[in-house]
PDB file of C-alpha atoms in Angstrom:
ATOM      1  CA  MET A   1     -15.999 -32.395  12.470  1.00  0.00           C
ATOM      2  CA  SER A   2     -16.090 -33.501   8.808  1.00  0.00           C
ATOM      3  CA  ASP A   3     -14.469 -31.582   5.952  1.00  0.00           C
ATOM      4  CA  LEU A   4     -17.950 -30.818   4.575  1.00  0.00           C
ATOM      5  CA  ALA A   5     -19.039 -29.339   7.888  1.00  0.00           C
ATOM      6  CA  LEU A   6     -15.836 -27.285   8.125  1.00  0.00           C
ATOM      7  CA  GLY A   7     -16.405 -26.002   4.591  1.00  0.00           C
ATOM      8  CA  ARG A   8     -19.962 -24.979   5.403  1.00  0.00           C
ATOM      9  CA  LYS A   9     -18.845 -23.251   8.586  1.00  0.00           C
ATOM     10  CA  SER A  10     -16.140 -21.354   6.682  1.00  0.00           C
ATOM     11  CA  GLN A  11     -18.635 -20.292   4.008  1.00  0.00           C
ATOM     12  CA  SER A  12     -21.138 -19.115   6.611  1.00  0.00           C
ATOM     13  CA  THR A  13     -18.396 -17.162   8.425  1.00  0.00           C
ATOM     14  CA  TRP A  14     -17.359 -15.328   5.263  1.00  0.00           C
ATOM     15  CA  ALA A  15     -20.990 -14.755   4.300  1.00  0.00           C
ATOM     16  CA  LEU A  16     -21.646 -13.223   7.714  1.00  0.00           C
ATOM     17  CA  ALA A  17     -18.544 -11.031   7.366  1.00  0.00           C
ATOM     18  CA  GLY A  18     -19.772  -9.926   3.954  1.00  0.00           C
ATOM     19  CA  ARG A  19     -23.157  -8.915   5.339  1.00  0.00           C
ATOM     20  CA  ARG A  20     -21.507  -6.951   8.146  1.00  0.00           C
ATOM     21  CA  PHE A  21     -19.252  -5.188   5.632  1.00  0.00           C
ATOM     22  CA  LEU A  22     -22.209  -4.193   3.451  1.00  0.00           C
ATOM     23  CA  LYS A  23     -23.753  -2.479   6.490  1.00  0.00           C
ATOM     24  CA  HIS A  24     -20.641  -0.297   6.834  1.00  0.00           C
ATOM     25  CA  LYS A  25     -21.623   2.460   4.384  1.00  0.00           C
ATOM     26  CA  LEU A  26     -18.374   4.447   4.556  1.00  0.00           C
ATOM     27  CA  ALA A  27     -16.274   1.326   3.983  1.00  0.00           C
ATOM     28  CA  LEU A  28     -18.501   0.252   1.096  1.00  0.00           C
ATOM     29  CA  ALA A  29     -18.297   3.701  -0.513  1.00  0.00           C
ATOM     30  CA  SER A  30     -14.530   3.730   0.032  1.00  0.00           C
ATOM     31  CA  GLY A  31     -14.153   0.323  -1.604  1.00  0.00           C
ATOM     32  CA  CYS A  32     -16.152   1.503  -4.627  1.00  0.00           C
ATOM     33  CA  TYR A  33     -14.052   4.662  -4.886  1.00  0.00           C
ATOM     34  CA  LEU A  34     -10.783   2.709  -4.677  1.00  0.00           C
ATOM     35  CA  LEU A  35     -11.918   0.293  -7.377  1.00  0.00           C
ATOM     36  CA  PHE A  36     -12.883   3.280  -9.530  1.00  0.00           C
ATOM     37  CA  ILE A  37      -9.594   5.162  -9.039  1.00  0.00           C
ATOM     38  CA  CYS A  38      -7.550   1.990  -9.661  1.00  0.00           C
ATOM     39  CA  ALA A  39      -9.476   1.249 -12.867  1.00  0.00           C
ATOM     40  CA  LEU A  40      -9.230   4.885 -13.974  1.00  0.00           C
ATOM     41  CA  SER A  41      -5.469   5.024 -13.349  1.00  0.00           C
ATOM     42  CA  ALA A  42      -4.925   1.713 -15.146  1.00  0.00           C
ATOM     43  CA  SER A  43      -6.781   3.099 -18.180  1.00  0.00           C
ATOM     44  CA  ALA A  44      -4.336   6.010 -18.653  1.00  0.00           C
ATOM     45  CA  PRO A  45      -2.838   4.537 -21.868  1.00  0.00           C
ATOM     46  CA  LEU A  46      -6.369   4.066 -23.222  1.00  0.00           C
ATOM     47  CA  PHE A  47      -7.180   7.735 -22.595  1.00  0.00           C
ATOM     48  CA  GLU A  48      -3.954   8.697 -24.362  1.00  0.00           C
ATOM     49  CA  MET A  49      -4.867   6.614 -27.379  1.00  0.00           C
ATOM     50  CA  LEU A  50      -8.495   7.769 -27.589  1.00  0.00           C
ATOM     51  CA  ARG A  51      -7.587  11.435 -27.166  1.00  0.00           C
ATOM     52  CA  ASN A  52      -4.477  11.156 -29.365  1.00  0.00           C
ATOM     53  CA  ILE A  53      -2.156  12.816 -26.848  1.00  0.00           C
ATOM     54  CA  ASP A  54       1.129  12.075 -25.081  1.00  0.00           C
ATOM     55  CA  ALA A  55       1.258  12.715 -21.332  1.00  0.00           C
ATOM     56  CA  ASN A  56       4.948  13.706 -21.513  1.00  0.00           C
ATOM     57  CA  GLN A  57       4.748  15.836 -24.655  1.00  0.00           C
ATOM     58  CA  ALA A  58       5.371  19.521 -23.931  1.00  0.00           C
ATOM     59  CA  ASN A  59       3.397  22.289 -25.641  1.00  0.00           C
ATOM     60  CA  LEU A  60       4.824  25.632 -24.590  1.00  0.00           C
ATOM     61  CA  PHE A  61       2.100  27.484 -26.482  1.00  0.00           C
ATOM     62  CA  ALA A  62      -0.505  25.999 -24.109  1.00  0.00           C
ATOM     63  CA  ARG A  63       1.239  26.599 -20.773  1.00  0.00           C
ATOM     64  CA  PHE A  64      -1.194  26.904 -17.829  1.00  0.00           C
ATOM     65  CA  ALA A  65      -4.196  26.466 -20.123  1.00  0.00           C
ATOM     66  CA  LEU A  66      -7.454  26.220 -18.188  1.00  0.00           C
ATOM     67  CA  PRO A  67      -9.667  23.117 -18.332  1.00  0.00           C
ATOM     68  CA  SER A  68     -11.229  22.605 -21.742  1.00  0.00           C
ATOM     69  CA  PHE A  69     -12.505  19.883 -24.044  1.00  0.00           C
ATOM     70  CA  ASP A  70      -8.930  19.172 -25.193  1.00  0.00           C
ATOM     71  CA  ALA A  71      -7.441  19.267 -21.675  1.00  0.00           C
ATOM     72  CA  TRP A  72     -10.023  18.204 -19.102  1.00  0.00           C
ATOM     73  CA  LEU A  73      -8.035  19.433 -16.084  1.00  0.00           C
ATOM     74  CA  GLY A  74      -5.969  22.038 -17.880  1.00  0.00           C
ATOM     75  CA  ARG A  75      -2.255  22.008 -18.681  1.00  0.00           C
ATOM     76  CA  ASP A  76       0.867  22.405 -16.555  1.00  0.00           C
ATOM     77  CA  GLU A  77       3.897  24.697 -16.808  1.00  0.00           C
ATOM     78  CA  LEU A  78       5.179  22.767 -19.849  1.00  0.00           C
ATOM     79  CA  GLY A  79       1.805  22.502 -21.532  1.00  0.00           C
ATOM     80  CA  ARG A  80       1.337  18.812 -20.674  1.00  0.00           C
ATOM     81  CA  ASP A  81      -2.121  17.369 -20.089  1.00  0.00           C
ATOM     82  CA  VAL A  82      -2.746  17.375 -16.311  1.00  0.00           C
ATOM     83  CA  PHE A  83      -5.515  14.756 -16.351  1.00  0.00           C
ATOM     84  CA  THR A  84      -3.400  12.102 -18.077  1.00  0.00           C
ATOM     85  CA  ARG A  85      -0.363  12.817 -15.903  1.00  0.00           C
ATOM     86  CA  LEU A  86      -2.577  12.568 -12.821  1.00  0.00           C
ATOM     87  CA  LEU A  87      -3.693   9.102 -13.956  1.00  0.00           C
ATOM     88  CA  TYR A  88      -0.109   7.981 -14.519  1.00  0.00           C
ATOM     89  CA  GLY A  89       0.813   9.422 -11.114  1.00  0.00           C
ATOM     90  CA  GLY A  90      -2.042   7.411  -9.622  1.00  0.00           C
ATOM     91  CA  GLN A  91      -0.651   4.250 -11.220  1.00  0.00           C
ATOM     92  CA  VAL A  92       2.697   4.750  -9.497  1.00  0.00           C
ATOM     93  CA  SER A  93       1.391   5.888  -6.086  1.00  0.00           C
ATOM     94  CA  LEU A  94      -1.216   3.126  -5.860  1.00  0.00           C
ATOM     95  CA  LEU A  95       1.258   0.517  -7.102  1.00  0.00           C
ATOM     96  CA  VAL A  96       3.833   1.586  -4.514  1.00  0.00           C
ATOM     97  CA  GLY A  97       1.203   1.476  -1.767  1.00  0.00           C
ATOM     98  CA  LEU A  98      -0.176  -1.947  -2.700  1.00  0.00           C
ATOM     99  CA  VAL A  99       3.127  -3.684  -3.485  1.00  0.00           C
ATOM    100  CA  THR A 100       4.935  -2.261  -0.463  1.00  0.00           C
ATOM    101  CA  ALA A 101       2.069  -3.199   1.856  1.00  0.00           C
ATOM    102  CA  LEU A 102       2.066  -6.767   0.513  1.00  0.00           C
ATOM    103  CA  VAL A 103       5.861  -7.106   0.826  1.00  0.00           C
ATOM    104  CA  ALA A 104       5.836  -5.677   4.362  1.00  0.00           C
ATOM    105  CA  ALA A 105       2.873  -7.880   5.365  1.00  0.00           C
ATOM    106  CA  THR A 106       4.598 -10.989   4.015  1.00  0.00           C
ATOM    107  CA  PHE A 107       7.818 -10.262   5.887  1.00  0.00           C
ATOM    108  CA  GLY A 108       5.957  -9.305   9.069  1.00  0.00           C
ATOM    109  CA  THR A 109       3.822 -12.448   8.892  1.00  0.00           C
ATOM    110  CA  ILE A 110       6.893 -14.678   8.616  1.00  0.00           C
ATOM    111  CA  ILE A 111       8.624 -12.937  11.534  1.00  0.00           C
ATOM    112  CA  GLY A 112       5.529 -12.959  13.743  1.00  0.00           C
ATOM    113  CA  LEU A 113       4.600 -16.548  12.918  1.00  0.00           C
ATOM    114  CA  ILE A 114       8.061 -17.906  13.719  1.00  0.00           C
ATOM    115  CA  ALA A 115       8.372 -15.802  16.897  1.00  0.00           C
ATOM    116  CA  GLY A 116       4.952 -16.790  18.203  1.00  0.00           C
ATOM    117  CA  TYR A 117       5.228 -20.494  17.417  1.00  0.00           C
ATOM    118  CA  ARG A 118       8.844 -21.073  18.449  1.00  0.00           C
ATOM    119  CA  GLY A 119       8.826 -18.875  21.556  1.00  0.00           C
ATOM    120  CA  GLY A 120      11.863 -18.849  23.848  1.00  0.00           C
ATOM    121  CA  TRP A 121      15.072 -17.259  22.638  1.00  0.00           C
ATOM    122  CA  VAL A 122      13.821 -17.123  19.023  1.00  0.00           C
ATOM    123  CA  ASP A 123      10.826 -15.059  20.115  1.00  0.00           C
ATOM    124  CA  ALA A 124      13.020 -12.835  22.279  1.00  0.00           C
ATOM    125  CA  ILE A 125      15.497 -12.072  19.469  1.00  0.00           C
ATOM    126  CA  LEU A 126      12.827 -11.417  16.828  1.00  0.00           C
ATOM    127  CA  MET A 127      10.742  -9.206  19.114  1.00  0.00           C
ATOM    128  CA  ARG A 128      13.798  -7.189  20.194  1.00  0.00           C
ATOM    129  CA  LEU A 129      14.525  -6.688  16.494  1.00  0.00           C
ATOM    130  CA  THR A 130      10.941  -5.552  16.012  1.00  0.00           C
ATOM    131  CA  ASP A 131      11.146  -3.189  18.989  1.00  0.00           C
ATOM    132  CA  SER A 132      14.390  -1.745  17.619  1.00  0.00           C
ATOM    133  CA  VAL A 133      12.776  -0.936  14.261  1.00  0.00           C
ATOM    134  CA  ILE A 134       9.692   0.540  15.965  1.00  0.00           C
ATOM    135  CA  SER A 135      11.857   2.795  18.146  1.00  0.00           C
ATOM    136  CA  LEU A 136      13.575   4.403  15.150  1.00  0.00           C
ATOM    137  CA  PRO A 137      12.200   7.800  13.987  1.00  0.00           C
ATOM    138  CA  LEU A 138      10.404   6.767  10.811  1.00  0.00           C
ATOM    139  CA  LEU A 139      10.509   9.802   8.531  1.00  0.00           C
ATOM    140  CA  PRO A 140      14.139  10.830   9.248  1.00  0.00           C
ATOM    141  CA  LEU A 141      15.205   7.204   8.741  1.00  0.00           C
ATOM    142  CA  LEU A 142      13.405   7.021   5.399  1.00  0.00           C
ATOM    143  CA  ILE A 143      14.955  10.317   4.320  1.00  0.00           C
ATOM    144  CA  VAL A 144      18.440   9.016   5.161  1.00  0.00           C
ATOM    145  CA  LEU A 145      17.844   5.730   3.311  1.00  0.00           C
ATOM    146  CA  ALA A 146      16.368   7.528   0.301  1.00  0.00           C
ATOM    147  CA  ALA A 147      19.302   9.953   0.168  1.00  0.00           C
ATOM    148  CA  ILE A 148      21.930   7.195  -0.165  1.00  0.00           C
ATOM    149  CA  ASP A 149      23.824   7.535  -3.452  1.00  0.00           C
ATOM    150  CA  LEU A 150      23.324   4.259  -5.319  1.00  0.00           C
ATOM    151  CA  ASN A 151      26.371   4.983  -7.477  1.00  0.00           C
ATOM    152  CA  LYS A 152      28.496   4.502  -4.336  1.00  0.00           C
ATOM    153  CA  SER A 153      26.567   1.519  -2.998  1.00  0.00           C
ATOM    154  CA  GLY A 154      28.477  -1.121  -4.938  1.00  0.00           C
ATOM    155  CA  LEU A 155      25.395  -2.310  -6.826  1.00  0.00           C
ATOM    156  CA  PRO A 156      25.761  -3.298 -10.507  1.00  0.00           C
ATOM    157  CA  ASP A 157      25.357  -0.442 -13.009  1.00  0.00           C
ATOM    158  CA  ALA A 158      22.443  -2.249 -14.618  1.00  0.00           C
ATOM    159  CA  ILE A 159      20.494  -1.908 -11.365  1.00  0.00           C
ATOM    160  CA  VAL A 160      21.679   1.601 -10.445  1.00  0.00           C
ATOM    161  CA  HIS A 161      20.697   3.025 -13.841  1.00  0.00           C
ATOM    162  CA  ALA A 162      17.501   1.013 -14.319  1.00  0.00           C
ATOM    163  CA  GLU A 163      14.572   3.058 -15.601  1.00  0.00           C
ATOM    164  CA  ASN A 164      12.320   2.476 -12.572  1.00  0.00           C
ATOM    165  CA  ILE A 165      15.022   2.218  -9.906  1.00  0.00           C
ATOM    166  CA  SER A 166      13.469   5.055  -7.857  1.00  0.00           C
ATOM    167  CA  LEU A 167      10.191   3.113  -7.677  1.00  0.00           C
ATOM    168  CA  TYR A 168      11.898  -0.128  -6.588  1.00  0.00           C
ATOM    169  CA  ARG A 169      13.953   1.821  -4.080  1.00  0.00           C
ATOM    170  CA  ILE A 170      10.884   3.361  -2.415  1.00  0.00           C
ATOM    171  CA  VAL A 171       9.190  -0.038  -2.200  1.00  0.00           C
ATOM    172  CA  PHE A 172      12.280  -1.532  -0.571  1.00  0.00           C
ATOM    173  CA  ILE A 173      13.034   1.161   1.999  1.00  0.00           C
ATOM    174  CA  VAL A 174       9.403   1.545   3.128  1.00  0.00           C
ATOM    175  CA  ALA A 175       8.934  -2.239   3.351  1.00  0.00           C
ATOM    176  CA  VAL A 176      12.126  -2.517   5.449  1.00  0.00           C
ATOM    177  CA  VAL A 177      10.524  -0.495   8.250  1.00  0.00           C
ATOM    178  CA  GLY A 178       6.826  -1.167   7.587  1.00  0.00           C
ATOM    179  CA  TRP A 179       6.500  -4.791   8.685  1.00  0.00           C
ATOM    180  CA  THR A 180       6.490  -4.332  12.459  1.00  0.00           C
ATOM    181  CA  THR A 181       2.739  -3.858  13.003  1.00  0.00           C
ATOM    182  CA  VAL A 182       1.861  -7.064  11.167  1.00  0.00           C
ATOM    183  CA  ALA A 183       4.651  -8.941  12.973  1.00  0.00           C
ATOM    184  CA  ARG A 184       3.301  -7.997  16.398  1.00  0.00           C
ATOM    185  CA  LEU A 185      -0.305  -8.816  15.474  1.00  0.00           C
ATOM    186  CA  VAL A 186       0.648 -12.195  14.018  1.00  0.00           C
ATOM    187  CA  ARG A 187       2.916 -13.051  16.915  1.00  0.00           C
ATOM    188  CA  GLY A 188       0.194 -12.303  19.488  1.00  0.00           C
ATOM    189  CA  ALA A 189      -2.417 -14.363  17.646  1.00  0.00           C
ATOM    190  CA  THR A 190       0.040 -17.233  17.123  1.00  0.00           C
ATOM    191  CA  LEU A 191       0.826 -17.400  20.841  1.00  0.00           C
ATOM    192  CA  SER A 192      -2.865 -18.088  21.449  1.00  0.00           C
ATOM    193  CA  LEU A 193      -3.408 -20.447  18.519  1.00  0.00           C
ATOM    194  CA  ARG A 194      -0.419 -22.690  19.240  1.00  0.00           C
ATOM    195  CA  GLU A 195      -2.127 -23.866  22.456  1.00  0.00           C
ATOM    196  CA  ARG A 196      -5.405 -24.747  20.739  1.00  0.00           C
ATOM    197  CA  ASP A 197      -6.541 -28.366  20.519  1.00  0.00           C
ATOM    198  CA  PHE A 198      -6.241 -28.654  16.736  1.00  0.00           C
ATOM    199  CA  VAL A 199      -2.582 -27.554  16.865  1.00  0.00           C
ATOM    200  CA  LEU A 200      -1.798 -29.953  19.707  1.00  0.00           C
ATOM    201  CA  ALA A 201      -3.511 -32.743  17.764  1.00  0.00           C
ATOM    202  CA  ALA A 202      -1.355 -31.982  14.719  1.00  0.00           C
ATOM    203  CA  LYS A 203       1.784 -32.172  16.880  1.00  0.00           C
ATOM    204  CA  VAL A 204       0.720 -35.553  18.281  1.00  0.00           C
ATOM    205  CA  GLN A 205       0.212 -36.837  14.733  1.00  0.00           C
ATOM    206  CA  GLY A 206       3.800 -35.905  13.906  1.00  0.00           C
ATOM    207  CA  ALA A 207       3.190 -32.842  11.725  1.00  0.00           C
ATOM    208  CA  SER A 208       6.289 -30.724  11.140  1.00  0.00           C
ATOM    209  CA  ALA A 209       6.570 -27.198  12.507  1.00  0.00           C
ATOM    210  CA  PHE A 210       6.386 -25.777   8.974  1.00  0.00           C
ATOM    211  CA  ARG A 211       3.158 -27.674   8.232  1.00  0.00           C
ATOM    212  CA  ILE A 212       1.567 -26.628  11.525  1.00  0.00           C
ATOM    213  CA  MET A 213       2.414 -22.962  10.930  1.00  0.00           C
ATOM    214  CA  SER A 214       1.390 -22.899   7.264  1.00  0.00           C
ATOM    215  CA  VAL A 215      -1.659 -25.194   7.306  1.00  0.00           C
ATOM    216  CA  HIS A 216      -3.124 -24.973  10.803  1.00  0.00           C
ATOM    217  CA  ILE A 217      -2.152 -21.545  12.157  1.00  0.00           C
ATOM    218  CA  LEU A 218      -1.702 -19.201   9.179  1.00  0.00           C
ATOM    219  CA  PRO A 219      -5.268 -19.591   7.766  1.00  0.00           C
ATOM    220  CA  ASN A 220      -6.616 -18.412  11.142  1.00  0.00           C
ATOM    221  CA  LEU A 221      -4.514 -15.250  10.893  1.00  0.00           C
ATOM    222  CA  ILE A 222      -5.930 -14.005   7.579  1.00  0.00           C
ATOM    223  CA  SER A 223      -8.351 -11.527   9.158  1.00  0.00           C
ATOM    224  CA  PRO A 224      -5.847  -9.452  11.185  1.00  0.00           C
ATOM    225  CA  ILE A 225      -3.314  -9.593   8.347  1.00  0.00           C
ATOM    226  CA  VAL A 226      -5.851  -8.305   5.789  1.00  0.00           C
ATOM    227  CA  VAL A 227      -6.982  -5.497   8.089  1.00  0.00           C
ATOM    228  CA  ALA A 228      -3.444  -4.414   9.015  1.00  0.00           C
ATOM    229  CA  THR A 229      -2.313  -4.512   5.374  1.00  0.00           C
ATOM    230  CA  THR A 230      -5.285  -2.456   4.184  1.00  0.00           C
ATOM    231  CA  LEU A 231      -4.758   0.183   6.867  1.00  0.00           C
ATOM    232  CA  SER A 232      -1.038   0.401   6.045  1.00  0.00           C
ATOM    233  CA  ILE A 233      -1.584   1.183   2.339  1.00  0.00           C
ATOM    234  CA  GLY A 234      -2.801   4.705   3.079  1.00  0.00           C
ATOM    235  CA  ASN A 235       0.212   5.410   5.296  1.00  0.00           C
ATOM    236  CA  ILE A 236       2.575   4.083   2.633  1.00  0.00           C
ATOM    237  CA  ILE A 237       1.022   6.325  -0.038  1.00  0.00           C
ATOM    238  CA  LEU A 238       1.537   9.277   2.312  1.00  0.00           C
ATOM    239  CA  LEU A 239       5.170   8.305   2.931  1.00  0.00           C
ATOM    240  CA  GLU A 240       5.823   7.937  -0.790  1.00  0.00           C
ATOM    241  CA  SER A 241       4.213  11.320  -1.414  1.00  0.00           C
ATOM    242  CA  VAL A 242       6.316  12.985   1.297  1.00  0.00           C
ATOM    243  CA  LEU A 243       9.566  11.498  -0.015  1.00  0.00           C
ATOM    244  CA  SER A 244       8.689  12.385  -3.608  1.00  0.00           C
ATOM    245  CA  PHE A 245       7.692  15.903  -2.491  1.00  0.00           C
ATOM    246  CA  LEU A 246      11.142  16.251  -0.892  1.00  0.00           C
ATOM    247  CA  GLY A 247      12.782  15.066  -4.113  1.00  0.00           C
ATOM    248  CA  LEU A 248      13.923  11.758  -2.595  1.00  0.00           C
ATOM    249  CA  GLY A 249      11.204   9.467  -3.923  1.00  0.00           C
ATOM    250  CA  ILE A 250       9.933   8.745  -7.419  1.00  0.00           C
ATOM    251  CA  GLN A 251      12.062  10.722  -9.854  1.00  0.00           C
ATOM    252  CA  PRO A 252      10.855  12.410 -13.066  1.00  0.00           C
ATOM    253  CA  PRO A 253      10.053  11.649 -15.808  1.00  0.00           C
ATOM    254  CA  VAL A 254       8.093   8.957 -13.910  1.00  0.00           C
ATOM    255  CA  ALA A 255       5.057  10.722 -12.463  1.00  0.00           C
ATOM    256  CA  SER A 256       3.608  10.158  -8.993  1.00  0.00           C
ATOM    257  CA  TRP A 257       1.171  12.206  -6.974  1.00  0.00           C
ATOM    258  CA  GLY A 258       4.041  13.252  -4.716  1.00  0.00           C
ATOM    259  CA  ASN A 259       6.337  14.631  -7.406  1.00  0.00           C
ATOM    260  CA  LEU A 260       3.374  16.264  -9.151  1.00  0.00           C
ATOM    261  CA  LEU A 261       2.986  18.261  -5.929  1.00  0.00           C
ATOM    262  CA  THR A 262       6.715  19.035  -5.976  1.00  0.00           C
ATOM    263  CA  ASN A 263       6.472  20.472  -9.481  1.00  0.00           C
ATOM    264  CA  ALA A 264       3.454  22.568  -8.447  1.00  0.00           C
ATOM    265  CA  GLN A 265       4.824  24.056  -5.204  1.00  0.00           C
ATOM    266  CA  GLU A 266       6.563  26.970  -6.909  1.00  0.00           C
ATOM    267  CA  LEU A 267       3.423  27.721  -8.911  1.00  0.00           C
ATOM    268  CA  ILE A 268       0.966  27.613  -6.019  1.00  0.00           C
ATOM    269  CA  PHE A 269      -0.038  31.273  -6.456  1.00  0.00           C
ATOM    270  CA  SER A 270      -0.034  31.471 -10.244  1.00  0.00           C
ATOM    271  CA  ALA A 271      -1.542  28.011 -10.973  1.00  0.00           C
ATOM    272  CA  PRO A 272      -3.002  26.591  -7.741  1.00  0.00           C
ATOM    273  CA  TRP A 273      -4.971  23.880  -9.535  1.00  0.00           C
ATOM    274  CA  LEU A 274      -1.716  22.057 -10.319  1.00  0.00           C
ATOM    275  CA  ALA A 275      -1.292  21.392  -6.588  1.00  0.00           C
ATOM    276  CA  PHE A 276      -5.000  20.896  -5.877  1.00  0.00           C
ATOM    277  CA  TYR A 277      -5.527  17.845  -8.122  1.00  0.00           C
ATOM    278  CA  PRO A 278      -2.747  15.564  -6.786  1.00  0.00           C
ATOM    279  CA  GLY A 279      -3.311  16.879  -3.253  1.00  0.00           C
ATOM    280  CA  ILE A 280      -7.015  16.020  -3.220  1.00  0.00           C
ATOM    281  CA  ALA A 281      -6.274  12.647  -4.872  1.00  0.00           C
ATOM    282  CA  ILE A 282      -3.827  11.754  -2.073  1.00  0.00           C
ATOM    283  CA  PHE A 283      -6.213  12.995   0.624  1.00  0.00           C
ATOM    284  CA  ILE A 284      -9.292  11.118  -0.590  1.00  0.00           C
ATOM    285  CA  THR A 285      -7.388   7.915  -1.388  1.00  0.00           C
ATOM    286  CA  VAL A 286      -5.686   7.745   2.026  1.00  0.00           C
ATOM    287  CA  ILE A 287      -8.993   8.428   3.809  1.00  0.00           C
ATOM    288  CA  ALA A 288     -10.687   5.755   1.670  1.00  0.00           C
ATOM    289  CA  PHE A 289      -8.102   3.109   2.595  1.00  0.00           C
ATOM    290  CA  ASN A 290      -8.532   3.984   6.278  1.00  0.00           C
ATOM    291  CA  PHE A 291     -12.331   3.689   6.068  1.00  0.00           C
ATOM    292  CA  LEU A 292     -11.980   0.424   4.144  1.00  0.00           C
ATOM    293  CA  GLY A 293      -9.649  -0.951   6.799  1.00  0.00           C
ATOM    294  CA  ASP A 294     -12.069   0.040   9.562  1.00  0.00           C
ATOM    295  CA  GLY A 295     -14.915  -1.657   7.714  1.00  0.00           C
ATOM    296  CA  LEU A 296     -12.928  -4.854   7.211  1.00  0.00           C
ATOM    297  CA  GLN A 297     -11.929  -4.837  10.874  1.00  0.00           C
ATOM    298  CA  ASP A 298     -15.585  -4.619  11.951  1.00  0.00           C
ATOM    299  CA  ALA A 299     -16.687  -7.214   9.400  1.00  0.00           C
ATOM    300  CA  LEU A 300     -14.001  -9.749  10.243  1.00  0.00           C
ATOM    301  CA  ASP A 301     -14.266  -9.380  14.008  1.00  0.00           C
ATOM    302  CA  PRO A 302     -15.721 -12.670  15.309  1.00  0.00           C
ATOM    303  CA  LYS A 303     -17.084 -10.883  18.373  1.00  0.00           C
ATOM    304  CA  ALA A 304     -19.048  -8.360  16.328  1.00  0.00           C
ATOM    305  CA  GLU A 305     -22.816  -8.518  16.321  1.00  0.00           C
ATOM    306  CA  ASN A 306     -24.582  -9.873  13.247  1.00  0.00           C
TER     307      ASN A 306
END
């Protein structure tokens, strides 16, 4: 088959997947919502500038103020603007979810690709490692890792006292245990693909193992990787929120939806809206990522009906 024919086939495949995705109304609505919330969170500095406010500036004379023209979602226990802090919290929570999912997917893809292609003792060792990580209780493990005192870890002071060290730490510890699903999916698909004619032809022509994995096998794994990564983002946002709620995640003054809930828990009866806003943001965003993942799975499934 010529390169032109392969290009046309690839374009028609993606076009067909796009049409199937557009038929999935919940996934389409979820994608629109996620684009909106990402754009809105990214525009937090713009809202600060246009409204001439500072998200971290306290105003004790306006504590617990109700929503108004000056404070669209009211003010918190220190008189800070809730709407702007919610946007900054969205920046952090969404960034943690996206970056961690990408890091975990990259690591899982490498592990699964090598295990599936090499087979034998390499496959056995890597899959036993994967099984070991899967068997660990996830939340207690994350709590233990998050509770480690970095001052006693031997890391340089410049890293330990970095401004956003709590954010980097959450990304690292969640990615360390979040790669197993992608690794298993990639490994299973690679076991099938390595026996296909185009891979055998590449071996006969003398292609290296790295070239076969990166050029001939990996492009055929994009669909399951994209779906698994999308579905994992919602779970990662939940994990970040839980750790931040427990005081082990993103640390103030950096705002996240999780630590906004932590600050509001003692005020749940006197100012319940302070817990409602970040709580509903987490709920809707996680549900949206799950619906988006389901839609992508249906759209990218080659066995699905047109």
